[in-house]
């Protein structure tokens, strides 16, 4: 059938486990009718009855002794209701985990000052990875078990219950044996997964075993069948101690201080994390090797060491590699498409938290689809819509009058400067008047240009008008000068006889745009020129390709001049590595004021530090002297009527007025080649000096530093992609509208490896969506994760989880008493299985996708320890304090619980030993490996769980002796 597909391995495993659990339960039900007469049981609860008791929320279903048909109907109703409530808990846990992901993903910027004075801004996470896994992450995955234990005690008059503690132990057994056994077998053939944070795993595994040993000592050693106040408080205090020791192991503090450590950056995120690693010599800082323990003085020194090391750009290099690979595989794709593909690839392959895997498993199980693909698709649609919005031109009904361009240059002998005024937008059928007027700058009206003012009229249909400003030519050496032309007093002709200001209209039809002031620079043409770059340095992006560098000829443009140039290496290397070497000569013709040097920049698309090289101008030389001679002759004849005065302007000396008439002939003769062979008179020497001042010279910026920066576009793309790979953006929500739209939408359940076209939802997706749509819509009312940085969603979600857990406890108790099962058996078989199914799917996905086994194994051991310290420690502390205030002891029958704890502890030792053995070279890691070892390990762990269920059930019904 179209849309159907085979059941996934993880689903089939859970199905078989469910059938085994039901079979064991019914065997125990049958066994309860024939207790063994050979044993004198010490289990105080062995002779318990199956009479139902009122729950915390749900009352008893009357009549209490129904017929067999009614009993079967009740069992079905309770069982289906319990499964449906488990679905509800999974979906609210999805919101709960999203809030935790947002909270633990909070980051802050830290400005680091390097020893050379350079400042760098980096991003660090507020939450330590290990601390977040053992606190919020563990609380999120184990919230039903913890809350069930607490609610059961508080809801039954602070009396000890069986369902809560048994669920905690049963869930720990399921996590340790079934989930890890499944993760061992689902690794692709030929691959292995090894725990990376081995120290943290030792700490959490040790605490997970110690927690249950401690639980047995409370029940059967210190004060049998009684929990004292100090026992409950110490159990609760072990939780922060466990977190603290795990944090020490992660940070290598105390005795770890003198051991090796290595820093890395979280790939694709640039977030600083300390990790395990092979032993190396140290971290290099400014060319010196620094021992790692010297960097424990504070976060700043750690960050400086990291930034100075090569690993600081690891996330950027990975993103660049992804973009390059995709560009090679899909050369026909546009940049936006490549960015979308890179975003999905980075999100799919980066290291993820247990919260994310739990969310992904729940949403795919309930027909919500692949959240990664949905997020990337939504981001692409949002960017397209934003681009479409920006295409629209604002104020399209208003005409804007302005200069275009705003800067003009003309030679002194050009006669007149022509300026353009344009009209943009609005109604072009309107007649518009605008006044203009010249204003002095360094150029003076009447001496350098002709003062001008008037009115420009834009007739209907006219979009551009020009005005002419006369330029006055002289024969005096002088600096380049400028003046301004300003627009003002804009009017609109509304009728044939009425001209109105735009401000007098109800809404403006026209207005002055930008710029309203034009700058006109008059270039002196009497001198050969001063040759210079525009500035002493210029920044260029490495993606420019071929850069153009302007060489300007100022303070004169007379004659033909040759200017040699060449490139010099700096940090940037020539020869095609960073730029192509360039050299040659620029030939400036008469009246030519600008030339371009072309330099090819090599774009290697690397996220690297800035590099520099130099362009240098050599001494210019005149080629055609005829114009220079003619100019000097004209100047000497003109100066016969003027007084001679010399001055300095800029870096070049030149006469401002002229010489006497008696020097005219001698000055002209001095330009000949033979004048240097005889002794010159004082007048001739003065004429020679004037002639020398007309020669071309280099200006202030004869050497240009070219700084090659990372490609702005490429750098911007990489930085945006790194920011987009924050998983909090994927699982978080911005508004209630988004949550309700997501709740009523069904999507295809696609695997991460599926890179084909978008598929339609299958029949299974529609069925699961139909079954869970009530919970989805109901829990869409939970505050979005953007509110209060996720804490609002966190608090509301945990309150709803507690309410659903109370209902599940009542349903499980009524189900067990109706079918004839004890609460201890119901807890370890049904409740533990129901609360752990989402974790099973999450661990399966994390085992396959993660490079290491930490997310699928390390978090299991951490959750098992947290369950005891929080679930039992908090509940028993509250009850013990309550009964202590009453002057009575808090009674907890050891019975089946002590036996289950002992059995689990023994089996947990065996399971951890097997996992450590699998780290040997012939297997390679805790998960995966050769097919034979993989199947043997999975079968062994599944067998431990089956034996745990079997022995716990037989002990509960006194077929084997307990405590």
Short mmCIF file of N, CA, C and O in Angstrom, two decimals, residues 67 91 142 177 224 245 316 363 438 456 564 625 665 672 715 746 764 788 835 860 940:
data_model
loop_
_atom_site.label_atom_id
_atom_site.label_comp_id
_atom_site.label_asym_id
_atom_site.label_seq_id
_atom_site.Cartn_x
_atom_site.Cartn_y
_atom_site.Cartn_z
N UNK A 67 -18.04 -9.39 37.64
CA UNK A 67 -17.99 -10.70 36.99
C UNK A 67 -16.74 -10.80 36.13
O UNK A 67 -16.03 -9.81 35.91
N UNK A 91 4.42 13.39 25.25
CA UNK A 91 4.27 14.64 24.50
C UNK A 91 4.56 15.84 25.40
O UNK A 91 5.20 16.81 24.97
N UNK A 142 13.69 11.53 33.48
CA UNK A 142 13.21 10.70 34.59
C UNK A 142 12.11 11.37 35.39
O UNK A 142 11.78 10.89 36.49
N UNK A 177 19.80 -2.49 31.00
CA UNK A 177 19.90 -3.75 30.25
C UNK A 177 19.28 -3.66 28.86
O UNK A 177 19.91 -4.03 27.87
N UNK A 224 16.38 -1.43 59.71
CA UNK A 224 15.52 -2.27 58.87
C UNK A 224 14.06 -1.84 58.94
O UNK A 224 13.49 -1.61 60.01
N UNK A 245 31.08 15.94 41.85
CA UNK A 245 32.21 15.06 41.51
C UNK A 245 32.30 14.84 40.01
O UNK A 245 33.40 14.75 39.44
N UNK A 316 34.48 26.61 12.43
CA UNK A 316 34.42 27.33 11.17
C UNK A 316 35.01 26.50 10.03
O UNK A 316 34.47 26.47 8.92
N UNK A 363 8.55 13.16 18.62
CA UNK A 363 7.85 13.78 17.50
C UNK A 363 7.74 12.85 16.30
O UNK A 363 6.73 12.85 15.60
N UNK A 438 25.47 78.08 -5.57
CA UNK A 438 26.85 77.68 -5.29
C UNK A 438 27.31 78.26 -3.96
O UNK A 438 26.87 79.34 -3.55
N UNK A 456 15.71 75.16 -11.13
CA UNK A 456 15.57 74.06 -12.09
C UNK A 456 14.11 73.63 -12.12
O UNK A 456 13.49 73.46 -11.06
N UNK A 564 56.43 54.42 -12.44
CA UNK A 564 56.64 52.98 -12.21
C UNK A 564 55.98 52.54 -10.88
O UNK A 564 55.84 53.33 -9.95
N UNK A 625 58.05 67.21 -22.80
CA UNK A 625 58.37 68.46 -22.11
C UNK A 625 57.84 69.68 -22.82
O UNK A 625 57.93 70.79 -22.32
N UNK A 665 63.12 85.53 -20.88
CA UNK A 665 63.89 84.82 -21.89
C UNK A 665 64.84 83.82 -21.28
O UNK A 665 65.02 82.71 -21.80
N UNK A 672 66.49 74.28 -21.99
CA UNK A 672 67.31 73.59 -22.98
C UNK A 672 68.36 72.75 -22.26
O UNK A 672 68.67 72.95 -21.09
N UNK A 715 32.51 34.85 4.99
CA UNK A 715 32.58 34.87 6.45
C UNK A 715 31.18 35.05 7.04
O UNK A 715 30.82 34.39 8.02
N UNK A 746 0.47 17.25 10.45
CA UNK A 746 1.06 15.92 10.39
C UNK A 746 2.15 15.94 9.33
O UNK A 746 1.98 16.50 8.25
N UNK A 764 0.79 5.28 8.91
CA UNK A 764 1.18 5.23 10.32
C UNK A 764 1.27 6.63 10.91
O UNK A 764 0.86 6.86 12.05
N UNK A 788 10.87 33.87 29.14
CA UNK A 788 11.75 33.71 30.31
C UNK A 788 12.87 32.72 30.04
O UNK A 788 13.27 31.94 30.92
N UNK A 835 7.21 4.31 30.81
CA UNK A 835 7.94 5.56 30.98
C UNK A 835 9.28 5.56 30.26
O UNK A 835 9.86 6.63 30.03
N UNK A 860 22.44 7.14 30.63
CA UNK A 860 21.66 6.10 31.29
C UNK A 860 22.12 5.92 32.72
O UNK A 860 21.32 5.88 33.67
N UNK A 940 22.98 -11.12 26.08
CA UNK A 940 23.31 -11.20 27.50
C UNK A 940 22.57 -10.12 28.30
O UNK A 940 22.00 -10.41 29.36
#
